[in-house]
Amino acid sequence: MAGITNIGFRTLCREQGGGLFVSEMITSRALVERVPLTFQMIRFGPEESPRSIQLYGVDPAVIGKAARMIAEEDLADHIDLNFGCPVPKVTRRGGGSALPYKRNLLRAILCEAVAGAGPLPVTMKMRMGIDEDHLTYVDAGRIAVEEGLAAVALHARTARQHYGGTAHWDAIKRLKDAVPEIPVLGNGDIWSADDALRMVAETGCDGVVIGRGCLGRPWLFRDLDFAFRGSAERVRPRLGEVGAMMLRHAELLCEVIGSEPHGLADFRKHVGWYLKGFVVGAETRRTLTAVTRLSEMAERVAELDADQPWPEEADGPRGKSGERSKVSLPHGWLDDPEDMTIPGAGAEDPTSGG
């Protein structure tokens, strides 16, 4: 969700419903080195509570320093460690979903993070493993319990699956059975509130994590509120309501970025997600991605068929998809799961911000 879950989108989602809304992935080294871009990425609105930072790293000492910095400088109220990212530029350096294969290194990172965070709760998100031949989630879950994490979340795919195929919800149940001491959250293939209810019923997990399911669907959090309160009510907006939500989202991005042209340029990637399933011509989509002023966007939104009903085919996968033939890993990464060697300094680009 890099480039998505900034303060603007989090604000929009919070306006729709409750939940814990986590920042974009932040590189621990960039935080410790006080890279300006990183500090832009960890801004929170005055109404955001709890404030949650998603932290990424491969060096226990650096992650420990970052966690201590977050606690001592009151940068957030919660730290979520990312061991789920399957992106090649992360896994080829031993980070994200590649790291739990190194059990001792994972333990050292969790130990330092919890010690550095002090009173702040630390959680982690992970995948099932690198591939079907290298599953790590049960071992990683036990390590998390032993090192004092407050909860674990499992995206029920392997790194090789990337965002393709089907999430293996049975793995969430196995993890829940293996770590009864702390909450287990499930993630993967939740496109609607009813999917969330079904996941909880089938796996016994304590809650759900939403990723791609909220792309172009910030009202999913309102649906989740309805669902977990036992209500059958669901949000099924007409195109006019979706257009109004798009405009609100764009306004928030322009406010956060401080420039209408740049904010609207950032919004372009969201247009297709919002309009999925609706009968909207290619020219209309093109004009909505070409606007440079909010007034112009408001005009284009007003031209949409406001009464067009919600299309049922709008539910389902959005965002990245497709499996990988292999996972990019450091040379010899799979040779020894007990190896404590910390990946090189390039594993955490201090200029990336996350």
XYZ file of C-alpha atoms in Angstrom:
354
model
C 0.000 0.000 0.000
C 3.025 2.254 -0.493
C 1.940 5.552 -1.997
C -1.650 4.894 -0.892
C -2.042 5.058 2.886
C -0.859 8.621 3.366
C -2.555 11.018 5.760
C -5.125 12.020 3.123
C -6.373 8.503 2.441
C -6.282 7.575 6.126
C -8.429 10.617 6.888
C -10.930 9.615 4.212
C -11.156 6.035 5.500
C -11.516 7.209 9.105
C -14.404 9.422 8.056
C -16.168 6.285 6.851
C -15.650 3.929 9.768
C -13.527 2.812 12.679
C -10.296 0.872 12.756
C -6.551 1.167 13.159
C -5.173 2.976 10.129
C -1.459 2.378 9.537
C 1.059 4.612 7.777
C 2.921 3.747 4.625
C 5.937 1.480 5.070
C 8.748 3.481 6.690
C 12.399 2.447 6.447
C 13.891 2.246 9.930
C 17.268 3.531 8.772
C 15.657 6.528 7.067
C 13.809 7.315 10.288
C 16.935 7.054 12.433
C 18.861 9.235 9.974
C 15.995 11.737 9.990
C 15.484 11.812 6.235
C 13.048 14.709 5.568
C 10.852 12.660 3.213
C 10.367 10.064 5.925
C 9.214 12.687 8.391
C 6.705 13.888 5.801
C 5.399 10.324 5.529
C 4.842 9.915 9.276
C 2.705 13.010 9.694
C -0.593 12.376 11.435
C -3.745 14.430 11.594
C -4.866 15.927 14.918
C -7.793 13.524 15.035
C -5.749 10.374 14.345
C -5.738 8.107 17.370
C -4.080 5.745 17.748
C -1.242 6.844 15.490
C 0.357 3.808 13.847
C 3.714 3.595 12.060
C 4.544 0.664 9.807
C 8.282 0.036 10.149
C 10.543 -1.930 7.841
C 14.131 -2.997 8.388
C 16.672 -5.823 8.456
C 19.132 -4.708 11.142
C 18.073 -5.387 14.742
C 20.118 -2.481 16.119
C 18.671 0.018 13.652
C 15.110 -1.160 14.206
C 15.672 -0.943 17.951
C 16.880 2.656 17.594
C 13.915 3.523 15.389
C 11.455 2.018 17.882
C 13.099 3.906 20.756
C 12.959 7.113 18.753
C 9.244 6.633 18.047
C 8.545 6.075 21.738
C 10.775 8.784 23.199
C 9.776 11.472 20.691
C 6.074 10.548 20.767
C 5.970 9.968 17.022
C 3.270 7.298 17.235
C 1.232 5.136 19.595
C 1.802 1.795 17.853
C 4.525 0.138 15.767
C 3.716 -2.464 13.119
C 6.689 -4.347 11.677
C 6.391 -5.258 7.995
C 7.527 -8.786 7.170
C 4.940 -9.211 4.456
C 6.142 -7.081 1.555
C 6.846 -9.328 -1.493
C 8.253 -6.602 -3.774
C 11.526 -7.749 -5.412
C 13.481 -4.618 -4.443
C 12.720 -5.505 -0.805
C 13.062 -9.314 -0.834
C 16.254 -9.348 -2.895
C 17.858 -7.508 0.031
C 16.518 -9.937 2.604
C 13.682 -7.723 3.821
C 9.916 -7.974 3.948
C 8.531 -11.464 3.374
C 12.030 -12.907 2.892
C 13.241 -12.130 6.405
C 11.233 -14.579 8.594
C 13.145 -17.436 6.937
C 16.108 -16.341 9.078
C 14.580 -17.326 12.420
C 17.358 -16.011 14.661
C 17.565 -12.717 12.812
C 13.797 -12.334 13.079
C 13.982 -13.014 16.819
C 16.738 -10.436 17.266
C 14.728 -7.807 15.374
C 11.593 -8.448 17.417
C 13.558 -8.397 20.673
C 15.159 -5.032 19.851
C 11.895 -3.547 18.603
C 9.969 -4.478 21.743
C 12.771 -3.261 24.013
C 13.062 0.017 22.118
C 9.318 0.623 21.984
C 8.963 0.465 25.753
C 5.262 0.928 26.579
C 4.153 1.076 22.933
C 2.555 -2.081 21.515
C 4.497 -3.775 18.715
C 2.800 -6.004 16.150
C 3.935 -7.587 12.923
C 2.483 -8.583 9.595
C 3.916 -11.514 7.651
C 3.223 -13.941 4.852
C 3.087 -17.721 4.981
C 6.662 -17.931 3.780
C 8.836 -17.498 0.730
C 7.058 -20.274 -1.187
C 5.270 -23.554 -0.472
C 8.621 -25.261 0.176
C 9.740 -22.628 2.675
C 6.809 -21.893 4.996
C 7.723 -19.920 8.093
C 4.532 -18.437 9.526
C 3.995 -20.840 12.435
C 7.604 -20.569 13.631
C 7.487 -16.790 13.185
C 4.246 -16.621 15.149
C 5.746 -18.542 18.064
C 8.806 -16.267 18.037
C 6.496 -13.247 18.107
C 4.769 -14.592 21.217
C 8.063 -15.355 22.934
C 9.458 -11.879 22.205
C 6.436 -10.026 23.529
C 4.551 -8.830 20.457
C 1.001 -7.661 21.029
C -0.487 -9.338 17.935
C 0.410 -10.911 14.595
C -1.241 -10.545 11.206
C -0.978 -13.112 8.432
C -1.456 -12.394 4.745
C -2.344 -15.919 3.749
C -0.187 -16.011 0.645
C 3.464 -16.822 0.069
C 5.904 -14.272 -1.289
C 5.992 -16.218 -4.566
C 2.242 -15.823 -4.911
C 2.791 -12.058 -4.724
C -0.813 -10.776 -5.078
C -2.050 -13.561 -7.341
C -3.844 -16.837 -6.799
C -6.080 -17.410 -3.810
C -5.314 -16.650 -0.177
C -5.025 -19.812 1.934
C -7.327 -18.961 4.811
C -6.687 -22.372 6.379
C -3.192 -21.098 7.226
C -4.763 -18.336 9.338
C -6.622 -21.005 11.316
C -3.412 -22.987 11.813
C -1.627 -19.870 13.045
C -4.479 -19.060 15.434
C -4.238 -22.587 16.848
C -0.448 -22.261 17.188
C -0.420 -18.890 18.988
C -3.457 -18.725 21.277
C -1.679 -16.280 23.615
C -2.053 -13.196 21.386
C -4.558 -11.945 18.789
C -4.167 -13.247 15.248
C -5.422 -11.032 12.434
C -6.241 -12.376 8.985
C -5.499 -10.761 5.636
C -6.011 -11.730 2.023
C -8.977 -11.695 -0.379
C -11.227 -9.505 1.765
C -13.085 -7.459 -0.846
C -16.264 -6.917 1.146
C -17.505 -6.912 4.718
C -19.108 -10.279 4.135
C -15.708 -11.680 3.151
C -14.419 -10.446 6.519
C -17.240 -12.153 8.405
C -16.592 -15.366 6.504
C -12.859 -15.244 7.282
C -13.512 -14.831 11.002
C -16.066 -17.647 10.977
C -13.824 -20.047 9.050
C -10.516 -19.332 10.778
C -11.364 -18.107 14.261
C -9.085 -15.096 13.770
C -9.520 -12.147 16.116
C -9.837 -9.489 13.446
C -9.003 -8.639 9.862
C -6.459 -6.511 8.047
C -7.573 -4.670 4.925
C -5.141 -3.917 2.129
C -6.118 -3.792 -1.534
C -9.779 -4.243 -0.588
C -10.122 -0.553 0.254
C -8.635 0.722 -3.011
C -11.356 2.914 -4.458
C -13.642 1.653 -1.680
C -12.999 3.716 1.487
C -16.600 3.049 2.550
C -15.584 -0.593 3.133
C -14.756 0.477 6.693
C -18.359 1.629 7.174
C -19.506 -1.762 5.903
C -17.155 -3.473 8.350
C -18.661 -1.458 11.197
C -22.125 -2.572 10.118
C -21.059 -6.196 9.699
C -19.287 -6.630 13.020
C -22.197 -4.996 14.835
C -24.480 -7.613 13.306
C -26.219 -5.290 10.858
C -27.103 -6.437 7.343
C -26.850 -2.841 6.064
C -24.205 -2.292 3.381
C -23.045 0.741 1.426
C -23.893 0.495 -2.262
C -23.237 4.003 -3.606
C -24.527 5.269 -6.898
C -22.023 6.782 -9.303
C -22.801 10.296 -8.118
C -21.859 9.359 -4.547
C -18.678 7.686 -5.784
C -17.827 10.854 -7.696
C -18.285 12.919 -4.537
C -15.960 10.537 -2.686
C -13.371 10.875 -5.451
C -13.502 14.653 -5.174
C -13.141 14.507 -1.381
C -10.143 12.180 -1.740
C -8.524 14.495 -4.280
C -9.099 17.517 -2.026
C -7.393 15.761 0.872
C -4.394 14.807 -1.271
C -4.028 18.373 -2.526
C -4.136 19.603 1.066
C -1.526 17.076 2.217
C 0.828 17.642 -0.697
C 0.277 21.389 -0.741
C -0.309 21.689 -4.480
C -3.376 21.068 -6.627
C -1.448 19.879 -9.719
C 0.718 17.513 -7.653
C -2.166 16.304 -5.513
C -4.284 15.560 -8.555
C -1.361 13.827 -10.242
C -1.089 11.591 -7.175
C -4.831 10.902 -7.361
C -4.651 9.563 -10.937
C -3.905 6.002 -9.848
C -7.131 5.921 -7.825
C -9.484 6.801 -10.705
C -9.700 3.301 -12.163
C -10.263 1.721 -8.760
C -13.168 4.027 -7.939
C -14.823 3.559 -11.337
C -14.375 -0.214 -11.601
C -17.600 -1.848 -12.784
C -19.386 1.375 -13.689
C -20.267 2.157 -17.303
C -17.908 5.064 -17.870
C -16.281 5.741 -21.224
C -12.553 5.787 -21.826
C -12.658 9.498 -22.625
C -14.263 10.288 -19.263
C -11.608 8.271 -17.462
C -8.909 10.048 -19.431
C -10.224 13.501 -18.589
C -10.476 12.624 -14.892
C -6.804 11.648 -14.869
C -5.756 14.745 -16.813
C -7.219 17.481 -14.580
C -4.817 19.880 -12.883
C -7.260 21.925 -10.784
C -9.882 20.865 -8.247
C -12.449 23.108 -9.930
C -11.843 21.238 -13.178
C -12.199 17.895 -11.432
C -15.470 19.022 -9.857
C -16.759 19.843 -13.333
C -15.770 16.420 -14.680
C -17.326 14.637 -11.700
C -20.570 16.585 -12.216
C -20.752 15.151 -15.747
C -20.942 11.551 -14.458
C -24.287 9.719 -14.579
C -25.104 10.356 -10.920
C -28.019 7.893 -10.805
C -26.111 4.926 -12.239
C -26.560 2.170 -9.625
C -23.814 0.254 -7.891
C -22.674 -2.613 -10.157
C -22.275 -5.919 -8.340
C -19.328 -6.735 -10.586
C -17.507 -3.852 -8.929
C -16.602 -6.143 -6.030
C -13.526 -8.316 -6.325
C -9.773 -7.913 -6.801
C -8.226 -4.512 -7.362
C -4.658 -3.368 -7.519
C -1.676 -5.608 -8.157
C -2.212 -9.219 -9.121
C -0.343 -12.153 -10.593
C 2.110 -14.666 -9.188
C 5.889 -14.691 -9.604
C 7.900 -17.539 -11.069
C 10.401 -17.087 -8.241
C 11.171 -14.767 -5.352
C 14.174 -12.457 -5.641
C 16.476 -13.237 -2.710
C 20.060 -12.442 -1.668
C 22.646 -14.939 -2.886
C 22.609 -18.048 -0.675
C 19.676 -16.793 1.403
C 18.062 -20.228 1.649
C 21.265 -22.070 2.596
C 20.946 -21.684 6.353
C 17.780 -20.513 8.134
C 19.740 -20.108 11.384
C 22.285 -17.697 9.870
C 22.395 -14.382 11.724
C 24.203 -12.404 9.037
C 22.584 -9.006 8.622
C 22.011 -8.024 4.966
C 24.282 -5.257 3.681
C 23.701 -1.569 4.278
C 21.933 -1.317 0.919
C 19.085 -3.404 2.308
C 17.626 -0.247 3.810
C 17.979 2.702 1.484
C 18.127 5.701 3.837
C 16.925 8.031 1.064
C 13.819 6.027 0.158
C 11.629 7.084 3.043
C 9.978 3.691 3.029
